[in-house]
Amino acid sequence: MDKETLQKYEKAGSIASQALKRGLSMIKPGASTKKILDETEAYIKSQGAGIAFPAQIAVNEVAAHYCPAEDDTILKEGDTVKLDVGVHIDGYIADTAKTIRLGGQDDLVKASQDALREALKKISPGAMLGEIGKTIQETITSYGFAPIRNLSGHALGRYEVHAKPTIPNIDTGDKTELKENQVVAIEPFASKGAGIVYESSNPTLFTLTAEKPVRSPLTRQVLQEIKKYKGLPFTSRWLYNEHGIGKTRFALRELKSHGMLQEHPPLLDKARGVVSQAEHSVIIKDKPIIYTKGDND
Ligand code: MN
Ligand code: MN
């Protein structure tokens, strides 16, 4: 990896770490989740960085892919709140997340944090993916919780959030080895429920997957906006601000019917168990560079 690329990753990582810290400081009973996301994203832009994916705030049994759009979710005492932030510099992405439980951290929060810490210790060129998953699984089950088996870490490509390979959260026996200079996000999820998530309804998170001609001028206007995201995920909340709810819904429906849109609906634990998550991004080296670490743990 050349020096310039490394510097871009490190800059993205340091901004992501700061953005996460700021967002987490707003997680309080009575807080608007929409406002937390708006302010977290505004901070990223104020630093001259790009948003790699909409900031996400998944509460309790929602594990991931939640961004309020039409409604707002107001946080309350006892909630387990995951904040997940993505930043890029010139397409080089930093992806980091942390969980806060309102009313005092509990073992569920510790379990995913601890699993992340243990997994990061195993990271090196030549480390096998299944072994990393095994470490995560063993750490989380030692707390009496379940790792979420159908959510995983992933490599980070340029302008590509979920690149291959995936980094499992369980022992898959995968003998694929990590390579020097690969960039990966490790993200254990610990669940008090099934440890399996399902796709619920009403997605607010999307990716444009193809470009085709569209007839409607309204849809064309919205599509112009979506193209600015360069194939990275976006959320309807951004489009509502620019184009209003009715027009955005119409456009998203048309894009979907043309097969141009991938939807990412909220992912919920199958048994409605509460879920925690911890995530860092790492450049694989003999001494790995955890570039989202900042002064967070
Ligand atoms: Mn993430
Ligand atoms: Mn990730």
Coordinates of C-alpha atoms and ligand atoms in Angstrom, one line a residue:
M1 CA 0.0 0.0 0.0
D2 CA 1.5 3.4 -1.0
K3 CA 1.9 6.1 1.5
E4 CA -0.8 8.3 0.0
T5 CA -3.5 5.6 0.3
L6 CA -2.5 4.8 3.8
Q7 CA -2.8 8.5 4.7
K8 CA -6.3 8.5 3.2
Y9 CA -7.4 5.5 5.2
E10 CA -5.9 7.0 8.4
K11 CA -7.7 10.3 7.8
A12 CA -11.0 8.6 7.1
G13 CA -10.5 6.5 10.3
S14 CA -9.7 9.5 12.5
I15 CA -12.8 11.4 11.3
A16 CA -15.0 8.3 11.7
S17 CA -13.7 7.8 15.2
Q18 CA -14.5 11.5 16.1
A19 CA -17.9 11.3 14.4
L20 CA -18.8 8.2 16.3
K21 CA -17.6 9.7 19.6
R22 CA -19.7 12.8 19.0
G23 CA -22.8 10.8 18.0
L24 CA -22.4 8.5 21.0
S25 CA -22.3 11.6 23.3
M26 CA -25.8 12.5 22.1
I27 CA -27.3 9.1 22.9
K28 CA -29.5 9.9 25.9
P29 CA -33.1 9.2 27.0
G30 CA -35.4 11.6 25.1
A31 CA -32.9 12.1 22.2
S32 CA -34.1 12.0 18.6
T33 CA -32.4 9.3 16.6
K34 CA -32.9 11.4 13.5
K35 CA -31.1 14.4 15.0
I36 CA -28.2 12.2 16.2
L37 CA -27.7 10.9 12.6
D38 CA -28.1 14.3 11.0
E39 CA -25.5 15.8 13.3
T40 CA -23.1 12.9 13.0
E41 CA -23.3 13.2 9.2
A42 CA -22.9 17.0 9.3
Y43 CA -19.7 16.6 11.3
I44 CA -18.3 14.2 8.7
K45 CA -19.0 16.7 5.9
S46 CA -17.6 19.6 8.0
Q47 CA -14.3 17.7 8.1
G48 CA -14.2 17.6 4.3
A49 CA -14.8 13.8 4.2
G50 CA -17.4 11.8 2.3
I51 CA -20.1 9.7 3.9
A52 CA -19.4 6.1 3.0
F53 CA -23.0 5.0 4.1
P54 CA -25.7 6.7 6.0
A55 CA -25.0 6.8 9.7
Q56 CA -27.2 4.1 11.3
I57 CA -28.8 3.8 14.7
A58 CA -30.2 0.4 15.5
V59 CA -32.0 0.1 18.8
N60 CA -32.6 -3.1 20.9
E61 CA -33.7 -6.1 18.8
V62 CA -32.8 -4.2 15.6
A63 CA -29.3 -5.3 14.8
A64 CA -28.5 -3.2 11.8
H65 CA -29.7 -1.2 8.7
Y66 CA -31.9 1.2 10.6
C67 CA -32.1 4.9 9.8
P68 CA -35.3 6.8 10.7
A69 CA -36.8 8.6 7.7
E70 CA -40.5 9.4 7.9
D71 CA -40.9 8.7 11.6
D72 CA -38.4 9.4 14.4
T73 CA -37.4 7.1 17.2
I74 CA -37.0 8.7 20.5
L75 CA -34.5 7.0 22.8
K76 CA -35.5 5.9 26.3
E77 CA -34.0 4.6 29.5
G78 CA -33.0 0.9 29.2
D79 CA -32.5 1.0 25.3
T80 CA -29.4 -0.7 23.8
V81 CA -28.3 1.6 21.0
K82 CA -25.8 0.8 18.3
L83 CA -24.3 3.7 16.3
D84 CA -22.5 2.7 13.1
V85 CA -20.6 5.3 11.1
G86 CA -18.9 5.2 7.6
V87 CA -16.5 7.8 6.3
H88 CA -14.5 7.9 3.1
I89 CA -11.6 9.9 1.7
D90 CA -11.4 9.6 -2.0
G91 CA -13.3 6.3 -1.8
Y92 CA -11.1 4.8 1.0
I93 CA -13.5 3.8 3.7
A94 CA -13.5 3.6 7.5
D95 CA -16.3 1.7 9.1
T96 CA -16.8 1.8 12.9
A97 CA -19.5 1.1 15.4
K98 CA -20.2 1.0 19.1
T99 CA -23.1 0.2 21.5
I100 CA -24.4 2.1 24.4
R101 CA -26.9 0.9 26.9
L102 CA -28.9 3.7 28.5
G103 CA -29.0 3.2 32.2
G104 CA -25.6 1.6 32.5
Q105 CA -23.4 -0.7 30.3
D106 CA -24.2 -4.4 30.7
D107 CA -22.6 -7.7 29.8
L108 CA -24.2 -7.7 26.4
V109 CA -22.3 -4.5 25.4
K110 CA -19.1 -6.0 26.9
A111 CA -19.5 -9.2 25.0
S112 CA -19.3 -7.7 21.6
Q113 CA -16.6 -5.2 22.6
D114 CA -14.5 -8.1 24.1
A115 CA -15.1 -10.2 21.0
L116 CA -13.8 -7.4 18.8
R117 CA -10.8 -6.9 21.0
E118 CA -10.0 -10.7 21.0
A119 CA -10.6 -10.9 17.2
L120 CA -8.2 -8.0 16.6
K121 CA -5.5 -9.8 18.5
K122 CA -5.8 -12.7 16.0
I123 CA -5.5 -10.4 12.9
S124 CA -2.3 -10.8 10.9
P125 CA -1.3 -11.9 7.4
G126 CA -2.0 -15.6 7.2
A127 CA -4.7 -15.6 9.9
M128 CA -7.6 -17.9 8.8
L129 CA -11.1 -16.4 8.6
G130 CA -12.7 -19.4 10.4
E131 CA -10.3 -18.9 13.3
I132 CA -11.3 -15.2 13.7
G133 CA -14.9 -16.3 13.7
K134 CA -14.2 -18.9 16.2
T135 CA -12.6 -16.4 18.6
I136 CA -15.6 -14.1 18.2
Q137 CA -18.0 -17.0 18.8
E138 CA -16.2 -18.3 21.9
T139 CA -15.9 -14.9 23.5
I140 CA -19.6 -14.1 23.0
T141 CA -20.8 -17.5 24.1
S142 CA -18.6 -17.3 27.2
Y143 CA -20.9 -14.4 28.3
G144 CA -23.9 -16.6 27.7
F145 CA -25.0 -14.8 24.5
A146 CA -25.2 -15.8 20.9
P147 CA -23.1 -14.3 18.1
I148 CA -25.2 -13.3 15.1
R149 CA -24.3 -16.0 12.6
N150 CA -25.7 -14.4 9.5
L151 CA -24.1 -11.0 10.0
S152 CA -20.4 -10.6 9.4
G153 CA -17.4 -8.4 8.9
H154 CA -16.1 -7.7 5.5
A155 CA -13.3 -6.4 3.4
L156 CA -13.4 -2.7 2.4
G157 CA -12.8 -1.9 -1.3
R158 CA -12.5 1.5 -2.9
Y159 CA -16.1 2.9 -2.9
E160 CA -17.2 -0.5 -1.9
V161 CA -18.4 -1.1 1.7
H162 CA -19.0 -4.8 1.6
A163 CA -16.2 -6.3 -0.4
K164 CA -15.0 -9.9 -0.3
P165 CA -14.1 -11.8 1.8
T166 CA -16.6 -11.7 4.6
I167 CA -15.2 -12.1 8.1
P168 CA -17.5 -14.6 10.0
N169 CA -18.8 -14.1 13.5
I170 CA -18.8 -17.9 14.1
D171 CA -16.4 -20.8 13.4
T172 CA -17.1 -21.6 9.8
G173 CA -14.0 -23.6 9.4
D174 CA -13.1 -21.3 6.5
K175 CA -9.3 -21.7 5.9
T176 CA -9.0 -18.6 3.7
E177 CA -6.1 -16.5 4.9
L178 CA -6.0 -12.8 5.4
K179 CA -3.3 -11.1 3.2
E180 CA -1.0 -8.2 4.0
N181 CA -2.5 -4.8 3.1
Q182 CA -6.0 -6.2 2.9
V183 CA -8.4 -3.7 4.6
V184 CA -11.2 -5.3 6.6
A185 CA -14.0 -4.3 9.1
I186 CA -14.4 -6.7 12.0
E187 CA -17.9 -6.5 13.6
P188 CA -19.1 -8.9 16.2
F189 CA -22.8 -8.8 17.1
A190 CA -23.9 -10.4 20.4
S191 CA -27.6 -11.3 20.9
K192 CA -29.8 -12.2 23.9
G193 CA -32.1 -13.9 21.4
A194 CA -31.7 -16.3 18.4
G195 CA -28.4 -15.0 17.0
I196 CA -30.0 -15.0 13.6
V197 CA -31.4 -11.9 11.9
Y198 CA -34.2 -11.6 9.4
E199 CA -35.0 -8.8 7.0
S200 CA -38.0 -6.8 8.2
S201 CA -40.0 -4.4 6.1
N202 CA -39.9 -0.7 5.2
P203 CA -36.3 -0.2 4.1
T204 CA -34.9 3.3 4.3
L205 CA -31.5 2.2 3.1
F206 CA -30.7 1.6 -0.6
T207 CA -28.0 1.1 -3.1
L208 CA -28.2 2.0 -6.8
T209 CA -27.1 -1.1 -8.6
A210 CA -27.8 -0.3 -12.3
E211 CA -28.4 2.6 -14.5
K212 CA -31.2 2.5 -17.0
P213 CA -33.2 5.1 -18.8
V214 CA -36.3 6.2 -16.8
R215 CA -39.3 8.0 -18.2
S216 CA -40.7 10.1 -15.4
P217 CA -39.1 13.6 -15.0
L218 CA -39.7 13.3 -11.3
T219 CA -37.8 10.1 -11.0
R220 CA -35.0 11.5 -13.2
Q221 CA -34.5 14.4 -10.8
V222 CA -34.3 12.1 -7.8
L223 CA -31.9 9.8 -9.8
Q224 CA -29.6 12.7 -10.5
E225 CA -29.3 13.2 -6.7
I226 CA -28.8 9.4 -6.1
K227 CA -26.0 9.3 -8.7
K228 CA -24.0 11.7 -6.6
Y229 CA -23.6 9.0 -4.0
K230 CA -21.3 7.1 -6.5
G231 CA -22.8 3.6 -5.9
L232 CA -22.5 3.9 -2.1
P233 CA -25.5 3.3 0.1
F234 CA -28.0 6.2 0.7
T235 CA -31.1 6.7 2.8
S236 CA -34.5 8.1 2.0
R237 CA -34.0 10.8 4.7
W238 CA -31.4 12.5 2.5
L239 CA -33.8 12.5 -0.4
Y240 CA -36.8 13.7 1.6
N241 CA -34.8 16.8 2.6
E242 CA -34.2 17.6 -1.1
H243 CA -37.3 16.3 -2.9
G244 CA -40.0 15.8 -0.2
I245 CA -41.6 12.5 0.8
G246 CA -44.2 12.0 -2.0
K247 CA -41.8 12.5 -4.9
T248 CA -39.0 10.4 -3.3
R249 CA -41.4 7.5 -2.7
F250 CA -42.6 7.7 -6.2
A251 CA -39.1 7.7 -7.6
L252 CA -37.8 4.9 -5.4
R253 CA -40.8 2.8 -6.5
E254 CA -40.0 3.4 -10.1
L255 CA -36.3 2.7 -9.7
K256 CA -37.2 -0.5 -7.9
S257 CA -39.6 -1.6 -10.6
H258 CA -36.7 -1.1 -13.1
G259 CA -34.5 -3.4 -11.0
M260 CA -32.1 -0.5 -10.3
L261 CA -32.3 -0.5 -6.6
Q262 CA -31.1 -2.8 -3.9
E263 CA -33.0 -2.5 -0.7
H264 CA -31.4 -3.0 2.7
P265 CA -34.3 -3.5 5.2
P266 CA -33.8 -3.3 8.9
L267 CA -32.3 -6.6 10.3
L268 CA -34.0 -7.9 13.4
D269 CA -33.1 -10.7 15.7
K270 CA -35.4 -13.6 15.0
A271 CA -36.4 -14.1 18.7
R272 CA -36.5 -10.3 19.2
G273 CA -33.5 -10.5 21.5
V274 CA -31.6 -7.4 22.3
V275 CA -28.4 -7.0 20.2
S276 CA -25.0 -5.3 20.7
Q277 CA -22.3 -4.5 18.1
A278 CA -18.7 -3.3 18.1
E279 CA -16.7 -2.6 15.0
H280 CA -13.3 -1.4 13.9
S281 CA -11.6 -1.2 10.5
V282 CA -8.1 -2.6 10.1
I283 CA -5.3 -2.7 7.6
I284 CA -3.7 -6.1 7.7
K285 CA 0.0 -6.0 8.5
D286 CA 2.3 -7.9 10.8
K287 CA 1.4 -5.1 13.2
P288 CA -2.1 -4.4 12.1
I289 CA -3.3 -0.8 11.8
I290 CA -6.6 -0.3 13.6
Y291 CA -7.3 3.0 11.9
T292 CA -10.7 3.7 13.4
K293 CA -9.4 3.4 16.9
G294 CA -8.7 7.1 17.7
D295 CA -9.1 7.6 21.4
N296 CA -12.1 5.2 21.5
D297 CA -11.5 1.6 22.6
Ligands
MN1 MN -20.4 -0.6 10.2
MN2 MN -19.2 -3.0 8.5

